[in-house]
Amino acid sequence: MTATVRNQRIKHIEVHASGLTPDAPHAQHIHYGEQALNECPTLALDSNGDGRLNTVEGIPAYGPVVVSLNTTGDTTPASFLDVTRFPVSESGSYHYSRDNIGITKVAGTGYPGPDGTGTAKEIADSIRESEGVVVIHGVDYNGNGEYDFGRGASELDPNLPAEATDPAACGILE
Ligand SMILES: [Cu+2]
């Protein structure tokens, strides 16, 4: 996973993923938190002990969403679960790239100011310093070929299955 960042803009980013649930959409984001560890999570963060890591449990490792790495349109955190605009894993893998993504200010990123807002410059600087974490979501735990509610609803949106939003893969953005 690589990104070229100039000023407050990602000039080019690439994500190469494999081993994913095949033929399913995968939400993917750059996560960053000023208070986060800026690393990929492990099951040690499974705070409710249910044997799987959900997206919120991973936040101490990677922080909140700062950029939505989708294929078209708005790339701010507001688009983080607009699943129709994220890449689909043909046979479990994909090669994603996109140019010219503007980085925006994001509330809740753990900075001292009002609402913990990080400015676009602060967030861009952190991504440049390899503190941004790309998280790919979507795990078909029961292997039935679709995201279902077998492991309950997503903690992020009760209308979505947990399978659609749990973290599946992760990498530090170099
Ligand atoms: Cu994410």
mmCIF file of C-alpha atoms and ligand atoms in Angstrom:
data_model
loop_
_atom_site.group_PDB
_atom_site.id
_atom_site.type_symbol
_atom_site.label_atom_id
_atom_site.label_comp_id
_atom_site.label_asym_id
_atom_site.label_seq_id
_atom_site.Cartn_x
_atom_site.Cartn_y
_atom_site.Cartn_z
ATOM 1 C CA MET A 1 0.000 0.000 0.000
ATOM 2 C CA THR A 2 1.614 3.203 -1.165
ATOM 3 C CA ALA A 3 0.584 6.838 -1.398
ATOM 4 C CA THR A 4 2.184 9.971 -2.761
ATOM 5 C CA VAL A 5 1.055 13.002 -0.777
ATOM 6 C CA ARG A 6 1.762 16.596 -1.823
ATOM 7 C CA ASN A 7 0.508 19.428 0.351
ATOM 8 C CA GLN A 8 -3.046 18.415 1.309
ATOM 9 C CA ARG A 9 -3.622 16.119 -1.637
ATOM 10 C CA ILE A 10 -2.982 12.454 -2.358
ATOM 11 C CA LYS A 11 -1.538 12.594 -5.852
ATOM 12 C CA HIS A 12 -1.655 8.813 -6.245
ATOM 13 C CA ILE A 13 -2.542 5.857 -4.059
ATOM 14 C CA GLU A 14 -2.413 2.112 -4.663
ATOM 15 C CA VAL A 15 -3.858 -0.750 -2.642
ATOM 16 C CA HIS A 16 -3.131 -4.333 -3.673
ATOM 17 C CA ALA A 17 -5.264 -6.804 -1.744
ATOM 18 C CA SER A 18 -5.684 -10.563 -1.868
ATOM 19 C CA GLY A 19 -7.219 -13.313 0.243
ATOM 20 C CA LEU A 20 -10.461 -11.382 0.580
ATOM 21 C CA THR A 21 -14.015 -12.689 0.456
ATOM 22 C CA PRO A 22 -14.480 -13.172 -3.299
ATOM 23 C CA ASP A 23 -16.870 -11.193 -5.470
ATOM 24 C CA ALA A 24 -17.951 -8.952 -2.615
ATOM 25 C CA PRO A 25 -17.642 -5.185 -2.123
ATOM 26 C CA HIS A 26 -15.002 -4.102 0.379
ATOM 27 C CA ALA A 27 -15.201 -0.742 2.108
ATOM 28 C CA GLN A 28 -11.661 0.592 2.526
ATOM 29 C CA HIS A 29 -10.366 3.702 4.208
ATOM 30 C CA ILE A 30 -7.314 5.505 5.433
ATOM 31 C CA HIS A 31 -7.645 5.581 9.201
ATOM 32 C CA TYR A 32 -5.642 7.939 11.375
ATOM 33 C CA GLY A 33 -5.796 9.084 14.994
ATOM 34 C CA GLU A 34 -3.419 11.426 16.747
ATOM 35 C CA GLN A 35 -3.853 9.270 19.900
ATOM 36 C CA ALA A 36 -3.854 5.949 18.031
ATOM 37 C CA LEU A 37 -0.922 3.546 17.820
ATOM 38 C CA ASN A 38 -0.893 3.962 14.010
ATOM 39 C CA GLU A 39 -0.600 0.256 13.474
ATOM 40 C CA CYS A 40 -2.720 -2.714 12.464
ATOM 41 C CA PRO A 41 -4.849 -4.244 15.232
ATOM 42 C CA THR A 42 -4.624 -7.735 16.695
ATOM 43 C CA LEU A 43 -7.249 -9.867 18.422
ATOM 44 C CA ALA A 44 -5.835 -8.576 21.722
ATOM 45 C CA LEU A 45 -8.174 -5.612 21.112
ATOM 46 C CA ASP A 46 -11.249 -7.868 21.072
ATOM 47 C CA SER A 47 -12.657 -6.065 24.116
ATOM 48 C CA ASN A 48 -15.972 -7.941 24.273
ATOM 49 C CA GLY A 49 -14.223 -11.309 23.868
ATOM 50 C CA ASP A 50 -16.442 -12.617 21.078
ATOM 51 C CA GLY A 51 -13.498 -13.938 19.073
ATOM 52 C CA ARG A 52 -13.663 -11.404 16.265
ATOM 53 C CA LEU A 53 -12.457 -7.868 15.919
ATOM 54 C CA ASN A 54 -15.005 -5.269 14.894
ATOM 55 C CA THR A 55 -14.179 -1.860 13.474
ATOM 56 C CA VAL A 56 -14.697 0.073 16.712
ATOM 57 C CA GLU A 57 -12.502 -2.349 18.694
ATOM 58 C CA GLY A 58 -9.670 -1.607 16.241
ATOM 59 C CA ILE A 59 -9.786 2.171 16.743
ATOM 60 C CA PRO A 60 -7.073 2.278 19.475
ATOM 61 C CA ALA A 61 -4.736 0.817 16.842
ATOM 62 C CA TYR A 62 -5.725 2.790 13.739
ATOM 63 C CA GLY A 63 -8.032 5.653 14.722
ATOM 64 C CA PRO A 64 -11.115 6.889 12.852
ATOM 65 C CA VAL A 65 -11.678 7.158 9.091
ATOM 66 C CA VAL A 66 -9.989 10.168 7.477
ATOM 67 C CA VAL A 67 -10.314 9.249 3.761
ATOM 68 C CA SER A 68 -12.716 6.885 1.982
ATOM 69 C CA LEU A 69 -10.774 4.959 -0.674
ATOM 70 C CA ASN A 70 -13.647 4.426 -3.077
ATOM 71 C CA THR A 71 -13.759 4.269 -6.849
ATOM 72 C CA THR A 72 -15.767 7.389 -7.673
ATOM 73 C CA GLY A 73 -17.196 10.556 -6.131
ATOM 74 C CA ASP A 74 -16.791 11.966 -2.631
ATOM 75 C CA THR A 75 -13.830 10.576 -0.662
ATOM 76 C CA THR A 76 -14.470 12.196 2.727
ATOM 77 C CA PRO A 77 -15.317 10.148 5.840
ATOM 78 C CA ALA A 78 -19.019 10.846 5.065
ATOM 79 C CA SER A 79 -18.807 8.184 2.337
ATOM 80 C CA PHE A 80 -17.292 5.549 4.610
ATOM 81 C CA LEU A 81 -20.101 3.009 4.290
ATOM 82 C CA ASP A 82 -21.420 3.805 0.806
ATOM 83 C CA VAL A 83 -20.674 0.240 -0.193
ATOM 84 C CA THR A 84 -21.779 0.635 -3.828
ATOM 85 C CA ARG A 85 -18.735 2.838 -4.550
ATOM 86 C CA PHE A 86 -16.046 0.560 -3.096
ATOM 87 C CA PRO A 87 -13.994 -2.007 -5.011
ATOM 88 C CA VAL A 88 -15.265 -5.540 -5.547
ATOM 89 C CA SER A 89 -12.879 -8.456 -5.075
ATOM 90 C CA GLU A 90 -12.942 -10.543 -8.221
ATOM 91 C CA SER A 91 -11.838 -13.990 -6.981
ATOM 92 C CA GLY A 92 -10.729 -12.476 -3.685
ATOM 93 C CA SER A 93 -8.269 -9.846 -4.853
ATOM 94 C CA TYR A 94 -8.100 -6.416 -6.434
ATOM 95 C CA HIS A 95 -5.695 -3.727 -7.428
ATOM 96 C CA TYR A 96 -7.025 -0.327 -6.506
ATOM 97 C CA SER A 97 -5.577 3.012 -7.489
ATOM 98 C CA ARG A 98 -6.892 6.543 -7.539
ATOM 99 C CA ASP A 99 -5.395 9.969 -8.227
ATOM 100 C CA ASN A 100 -5.955 13.417 -6.794
ATOM 101 C CA ILE A 101 -7.794 12.808 -3.550
ATOM 102 C CA GLY A 102 -8.142 15.976 -1.481
ATOM 103 C CA ILE A 103 -7.498 15.497 2.225
ATOM 104 C CA THR A 104 -10.006 17.331 4.448
ATOM 105 C CA LYS A 105 -10.194 18.343 8.084
ATOM 106 C CA VAL A 106 -11.756 15.584 10.186
ATOM 107 C CA ALA A 107 -13.382 15.839 13.615
ATOM 108 C CA GLY A 108 -12.650 13.192 16.237
ATOM 109 C CA THR A 109 -9.067 12.569 15.186
ATOM 110 C CA GLY A 110 -7.749 13.285 18.678
ATOM 111 C CA TYR A 111 -6.171 16.713 18.283
ATOM 112 C CA PRO A 112 -6.395 19.193 21.157
ATOM 113 C CA GLY A 113 -8.757 21.648 19.408
ATOM 114 C CA PRO A 114 -12.572 21.743 19.355
ATOM 115 C CA ASP A 115 -14.138 18.314 18.628
ATOM 116 C CA GLY A 116 -10.629 16.883 18.346
ATOM 117 C CA THR A 117 -10.489 18.154 14.787
ATOM 118 C CA GLY A 118 -7.354 17.600 12.769
ATOM 119 C CA THR A 119 -6.722 20.076 9.955
ATOM 120 C CA ALA A 120 -6.145 18.854 6.418
ATOM 121 C CA LYS A 121 -2.473 19.804 6.800
ATOM 122 C CA GLU A 122 -2.077 17.915 10.083
ATOM 123 C CA ILE A 123 -3.668 14.789 8.650
ATOM 124 C CA ALA A 124 -1.688 15.036 5.385
ATOM 125 C CA ASP A 125 1.570 15.412 7.335
ATOM 126 C CA SER A 126 0.748 12.311 9.394
ATOM 127 C CA ILE A 127 -0.029 10.227 6.298
ATOM 128 C CA ARG A 128 3.260 11.413 4.772
ATOM 129 C CA GLU A 129 5.024 10.207 7.938
ATOM 130 C CA SER A 130 3.623 6.673 7.414
ATOM 131 C CA GLU A 131 1.114 6.970 10.239
ATOM 132 C CA GLY A 132 -1.938 6.372 8.065
ATOM 133 C CA VAL A 133 -3.401 2.865 8.183
ATOM 134 C CA VAL A 134 -5.394 1.406 5.294
ATOM 135 C CA VAL A 135 -8.166 -0.864 6.562
ATOM 136 C CA ILE A 136 -10.151 -3.094 4.219
ATOM 137 C CA HIS A 137 -13.508 -4.238 5.572
ATOM 138 C CA GLY A 138 -15.762 -7.199 4.834
ATOM 139 C CA VAL A 139 -15.380 -10.766 6.151
ATOM 140 C CA ASP A 140 -17.628 -13.665 5.117
ATOM 141 C CA TYR A 141 -17.069 -15.631 8.341
ATOM 142 C CA ASN A 142 -19.355 -18.530 7.473
ATOM 143 C CA GLY A 143 -18.140 -18.718 3.882
ATOM 144 C CA ASN A 144 -21.592 -18.794 2.320
ATOM 145 C CA GLY A 145 -20.607 -16.333 -0.383
ATOM 146 C CA GLU A 146 -22.429 -13.262 0.895
ATOM 147 C CA TYR A 147 -22.499 -10.877 3.828
ATOM 148 C CA ASP A 148 -25.262 -12.042 6.163
ATOM 149 C CA PHE A 149 -26.357 -11.400 9.741
ATOM 150 C CA GLY A 150 -24.970 -14.700 11.102
ATOM 151 C CA ARG A 151 -22.625 -12.709 13.350
ATOM 152 C CA GLY A 152 -25.180 -10.002 14.029
ATOM 153 C CA ALA A 153 -25.525 -6.427 12.858
ATOM 154 C CA SER A 154 -22.678 -4.012 12.333
ATOM 155 C CA GLU A 155 -21.858 -1.823 15.312
ATOM 156 C CA LEU A 156 -21.528 1.026 12.781
ATOM 157 C CA ASP A 157 -24.917 0.682 11.066
ATOM 158 C CA PRO A 158 -27.627 -1.720 12.294
ATOM 159 C CA ASN A 159 -28.890 -2.071 8.714
ATOM 160 C CA LEU A 160 -25.614 -3.671 7.625
ATOM 161 C CA PRO A 161 -24.329 -7.104 8.689
ATOM 162 C CA ALA A 162 -21.225 -7.206 10.870
ATOM 163 C CA GLU A 163 -19.708 -9.313 8.089
ATOM 164 C CA ALA A 164 -19.816 -6.283 5.762
ATOM 165 C CA THR A 165 -17.920 -3.931 8.085
ATOM 166 C CA ASP A 166 -15.522 -5.990 10.237
ATOM 167 C CA PRO A 167 -11.859 -5.364 9.330
ATOM 168 C CA ALA A 168 -10.512 -7.963 6.908
ATOM 169 C CA ALA A 169 -7.040 -6.704 6.031
ATOM 170 C CA CYS A 170 -4.797 -3.862 7.024
ATOM 171 C CA GLY A 171 -1.552 -2.198 6.054
ATOM 172 C CA ILE A 172 0.514 0.843 6.928
ATOM 173 C CA LEU A 173 0.610 3.435 4.152
ATOM 174 C CA GLU A 174 4.190 3.988 3.082
HETATM 175 CU CU CU B 1 -12.172 1.641 7.579
#
